[in-house]
Coordinates of C-alpha atoms in Angstrom, one line a residue:
Chain A
Q1 CA 7.0 -21.7 -4.4
K2 CA 8.8 -21.9 -1.1
E3 CA 10.1 -25.4 -0.8
V4 CA 11.2 -27.4 2.2
E5 CA 12.9 -30.7 1.2
Q6 CA 13.6 -33.7 3.3
N7 CA 14.7 -37.2 2.4
S8 CA 11.7 -39.4 2.9
G9 CA 13.8 -42.3 4.2
P10 CA 13.4 -44.6 5.9
L11 CA 16.6 -43.9 7.7
S12 CA 17.6 -46.9 9.7
V13 CA 20.1 -46.7 12.5
P14 CA 21.1 -49.1 15.2
E15 CA 20.2 -48.5 18.8
G16 CA 22.8 -46.2 20.5
A17 CA 24.0 -44.7 17.3
I18 CA 23.6 -41.0 16.1
A19 CA 20.8 -40.3 13.7
S20 CA 21.3 -37.4 11.4
L21 CA 18.2 -35.8 9.7
N22 CA 18.6 -33.1 7.1
C23 CA 16.4 -30.4 5.7
T24 CA 17.0 -27.8 3.0
Y25 CA 14.8 -24.8 2.2
S26 CA 14.5 -22.5 -0.8
D27 CA 13.5 -19.2 0.8
R28 CA 16.5 -17.2 1.8
G29 CA 14.2 -14.9 3.9
S30 CA 13.4 -17.8 6.2
Q31 CA 13.9 -16.8 9.8
S32 CA 12.9 -19.7 12.1
F33 CA 13.1 -23.4 11.9
F34 CA 11.4 -26.1 13.8
W35 CA 11.7 -29.9 14.2
Y36 CA 8.5 -31.9 15.0
R37 CA 8.3 -35.6 15.7
Q38 CA 5.2 -37.5 14.5
Y39 CA 4.5 -41.0 15.6
S40 CA 2.3 -43.0 13.2
G41 CA -1.4 -42.0 13.5
K42 CA -0.5 -39.2 16.0
S43 CA -0.1 -35.4 15.7
P44 CA 3.2 -33.6 15.5
E45 CA 5.0 -32.7 18.7
L46 CA 7.6 -30.0 18.9
I47 CA 11.2 -31.2 19.5
M48 CA 13.2 -28.0 19.0
S49 CA 13.3 -24.6 17.4
I50 CA 16.3 -22.7 16.1
Y51 CA 16.8 -19.3 14.5
S52 CA 20.5 -18.5 14.8
N53 CA 23.3 -20.0 12.9
G54 CA 25.1 -22.7 14.7
D55 CA 24.1 -25.5 17.0
K56 CA 21.4 -25.7 19.7
E57 CA 21.4 -28.6 22.1
D58 CA 18.6 -30.0 24.2
G59 CA 19.3 -33.3 25.9
R60 CA 20.0 -35.9 23.2
F61 CA 18.9 -33.6 20.4
T62 CA 21.0 -31.1 18.6
A63 CA 19.7 -28.8 15.9
Q64 CA 22.2 -27.3 13.5
L65 CA 21.4 -24.3 11.2
N66 CA 23.4 -22.9 8.3
K67 CA 21.6 -20.1 6.7
A68 CA 24.2 -19.5 4.0
S69 CA 23.8 -23.0 2.8
Q70 CA 20.1 -23.1 3.5
Y71 CA 20.0 -26.2 5.5
V72 CA 19.0 -27.3 9.0
S73 CA 19.7 -30.6 10.5
L74 CA 18.7 -32.6 13.6
L75 CA 21.0 -35.0 15.3
I76 CA 19.7 -37.6 17.8
R77 CA 22.4 -39.0 20.0
D78 CA 22.1 -42.4 21.6
S79 CA 19.1 -43.3 19.4
Q80 CA 16.4 -45.4 21.1
P81 CA 13.7 -47.6 19.5
S82 CA 11.2 -45.1 20.9
D83 CA 12.8 -42.4 18.6
S84 CA 11.3 -44.3 15.6
A85 CA 8.9 -41.8 14.1
T86 CA 8.6 -39.4 11.2
Y87 CA 10.5 -36.1 11.7
L88 CA 9.0 -33.0 10.2
C89 CA 11.1 -29.9 9.3
A90 CA 9.1 -26.7 9.4
V91 CA 10.4 -23.3 8.2
A92 CA 8.9 -19.9 9.0
N93 CA 9.6 -16.9 6.7
S94 CA 8.9 -13.3 7.4
G95 CA 5.2 -14.0 7.6
Y96 CA 3.2 -16.2 10.0
A97 CA 3.0 -19.5 8.0
L98 CA 5.0 -22.6 8.6
N99 CA 6.1 -24.5 5.5
F100 CA 6.5 -28.1 6.2
G101 CA 8.6 -30.7 4.6
K102 CA 7.1 -34.2 3.9
G103 CA 9.1 -35.7 6.7
T104 CA 11.9 -38.3 7.2
S105 CA 11.0 -41.7 8.6
L106 CA 13.5 -42.9 11.2
L107 CA 13.7 -46.5 12.3
V108 CA 15.9 -47.3 15.2
T109 CA 16.7 -51.0 15.4
P110 CA 17.4 -52.8 18.7
Chain B
D1 CA -4.0 -29.4 32.2
G2 CA -3.4 -26.9 29.5
G3 CA -3.7 -28.1 25.9
I4 CA -5.6 -28.4 22.6
T5 CA -8.4 -30.7 22.2
Q6 CA -10.0 -31.9 18.9
S7 CA -13.2 -33.9 18.4
P8 CA -14.2 -36.2 17.2
K9 CA -11.2 -38.5 16.7
Y10 CA -12.8 -40.1 13.7
L11 CA -15.5 -38.6 11.5
F12 CA -17.3 -40.1 8.6
R13 CA -18.9 -37.9 5.9
K14 CA -21.5 -38.9 3.4
E15 CA -21.7 -37.5 -0.1
G16 CA -23.0 -33.9 -0.1
Q17 CA -22.8 -33.5 3.6
N18 CA -21.2 -30.7 5.6
V19 CA -19.3 -31.8 8.7
T20 CA -17.8 -29.7 11.5
L21 CA -14.5 -30.5 13.3
S22 CA -14.1 -29.0 16.8
C23 CA -10.9 -27.4 18.1
E24 CA -10.6 -26.0 21.6
Q25 CA -7.6 -24.6 23.5
N26 CA -7.1 -23.5 27.1
L27 CA -3.6 -22.1 26.6
N28 CA -4.8 -18.5 26.3
H29 CA -3.2 -18.4 22.8
D30 CA -4.3 -15.7 20.4
A31 CA -3.5 -17.5 17.1
M32 CA -5.1 -20.7 15.9
Y33 CA -4.6 -22.7 12.7
W34 CA -6.1 -25.6 10.7
Y35 CA -3.9 -27.9 8.7
R36 CA -4.6 -30.9 6.5
Q37 CA -2.2 -33.8 6.2
D38 CA -2.4 -36.4 3.4
P39 CA -0.5 -39.7 3.6
G40 CA 3.2 -39.1 2.9
Q41 CA 2.7 -35.4 2.5
G42 CA 3.6 -32.3 4.5
L43 CA 1.0 -30.3 6.4
R44 CA -0.9 -27.7 4.3
L45 CA -2.5 -24.7 5.8
I46 CA -6.3 -24.3 5.4
Y47 CA -7.2 -21.3 7.6
Y48 CA -5.7 -19.3 10.4
S49 CA -6.9 -16.8 12.9
Q50 CA -5.1 -14.1 14.8
I51 CA -7.9 -12.8 17.0
V52 CA -11.6 -13.4 17.7
N53 CA -13.9 -12.7 14.7
D54 CA -11.0 -12.5 12.3
F55 CA -9.6 -15.3 10.1
Q56 CA -7.7 -15.6 6.9
K57 CA -7.4 -18.2 4.1
G58 CA -4.4 -20.4 3.9
D59 CA -3.1 -22.2 0.9
I60 CA -6.0 -24.7 0.4
A61 CA -9.1 -22.9 1.8
E62 CA -11.5 -23.9 -1.0
G63 CA -14.3 -26.2 0.3
Y64 CA -13.7 -25.2 3.9
S65 CA -15.1 -22.6 6.3
V66 CA -14.2 -21.5 9.8
S67 CA -15.4 -19.2 12.6
R68 CA -13.8 -17.7 15.6
E69 CA -16.4 -16.5 18.0
K70 CA -14.4 -17.3 21.1
K71 CA -10.7 -17.1 21.7
E72 CA -10.7 -20.7 22.8
S73 CA -12.5 -22.2 19.9
F74 CA -11.8 -22.4 16.1
P75 CA -14.2 -24.9 14.4
L76 CA -13.6 -26.1 10.9
T77 CA -16.5 -27.0 8.5
V78 CA -15.7 -29.3 5.6
T79 CA -18.4 -28.4 3.0
S80 CA -19.8 -30.5 0.2
A81 CA -17.7 -28.4 -2.1
Q82 CA -14.6 -30.1 -0.9
K83 CA -14.4 -33.1 -3.3
N84 CA -11.5 -34.9 -1.7
P85 CA -11.9 -34.4 2.1
T86 CA -10.3 -37.7 3.3
A87 CA -7.3 -36.6 5.3
F88 CA -5.9 -36.1 8.8
Y89 CA -7.0 -32.6 10.1
L90 CA -4.8 -30.9 12.6
C91 CA -5.5 -27.8 14.7
A92 CA -2.7 -25.8 16.1
S93 CA -2.2 -22.7 18.2
S94 CA 0.5 -20.2 19.2
I95 CA 0.8 -17.4 21.6
A96 CA 0.8 -14.9 18.8
L97 CA 0.7 -14.8 15.0
L98 CA 4.4 -14.5 14.6
A99 CA 7.0 -16.4 12.6
G100 CA 9.5 -17.1 15.3
P101 CA 9.8 -18.7 18.6
P102 CA 8.8 -18.6 21.3
R103 CA 5.6 -16.7 20.8
G104 CA 5.1 -18.0 17.3
T105 CA 5.8 -21.6 18.1
Q106 CA 2.9 -23.7 17.1
Y107 CA 1.5 -26.6 19.2
F108 CA -0.8 -29.2 17.8
G109 CA -3.9 -30.9 18.9
P110 CA -4.4 -34.7 18.6
G111 CA -6.1 -34.5 15.2
T112 CA -9.3 -35.6 13.6
R113 CA -9.3 -38.3 10.8
L114 CA -12.0 -37.6 8.3
L115 CA -13.2 -40.5 6.1
V116 CA -15.8 -40.5 3.3
L117 CA -18.5 -43.1 3.2

């Protein structure tokens, strides 16, 4: 079974702080990694994708990938209350399918 | 506006009834997918399709059926054989059936919430 693990949270951070969301995966053959944001009752929306070791930045978001340690993380700088949502980590292996974690709930408090 | 549409937003199923969830995309994507999400759970793949008239079972296909007669459309039927159908159903599409970005990046429709009466 190819597992994708996330801490369910909730992760609570004050407004303006950095939120750090982590994801580990079991399949060493995994090639690509995605972060989706899902507001309550809504569908997931893509935030970022990453497939090379290191950091990838897009605005306030930074994805970090370490294939040797089999983890991927998402940093949200200057967190806003509107960032409060569940963040899903998805991992693609050599096939087509995405394996999703159960998500981490983030709460940004004013 | 390009995107993925799903209808209805809410659907109620009676015991023994088959119901069909609609998914349409105008992104010119070849690959389409159906996922099921239960509360507090990750998304689980039901079916996927790479091209018209071809589709494959995912991890939890039992009790479901699909068709792909047009590139833009990928309807999902929840049959009476699915004993626990209450869930949030998500349709997704990608440019191609690939694992990686950008062509394999999956985008989601707004979802259909299915409830059992």
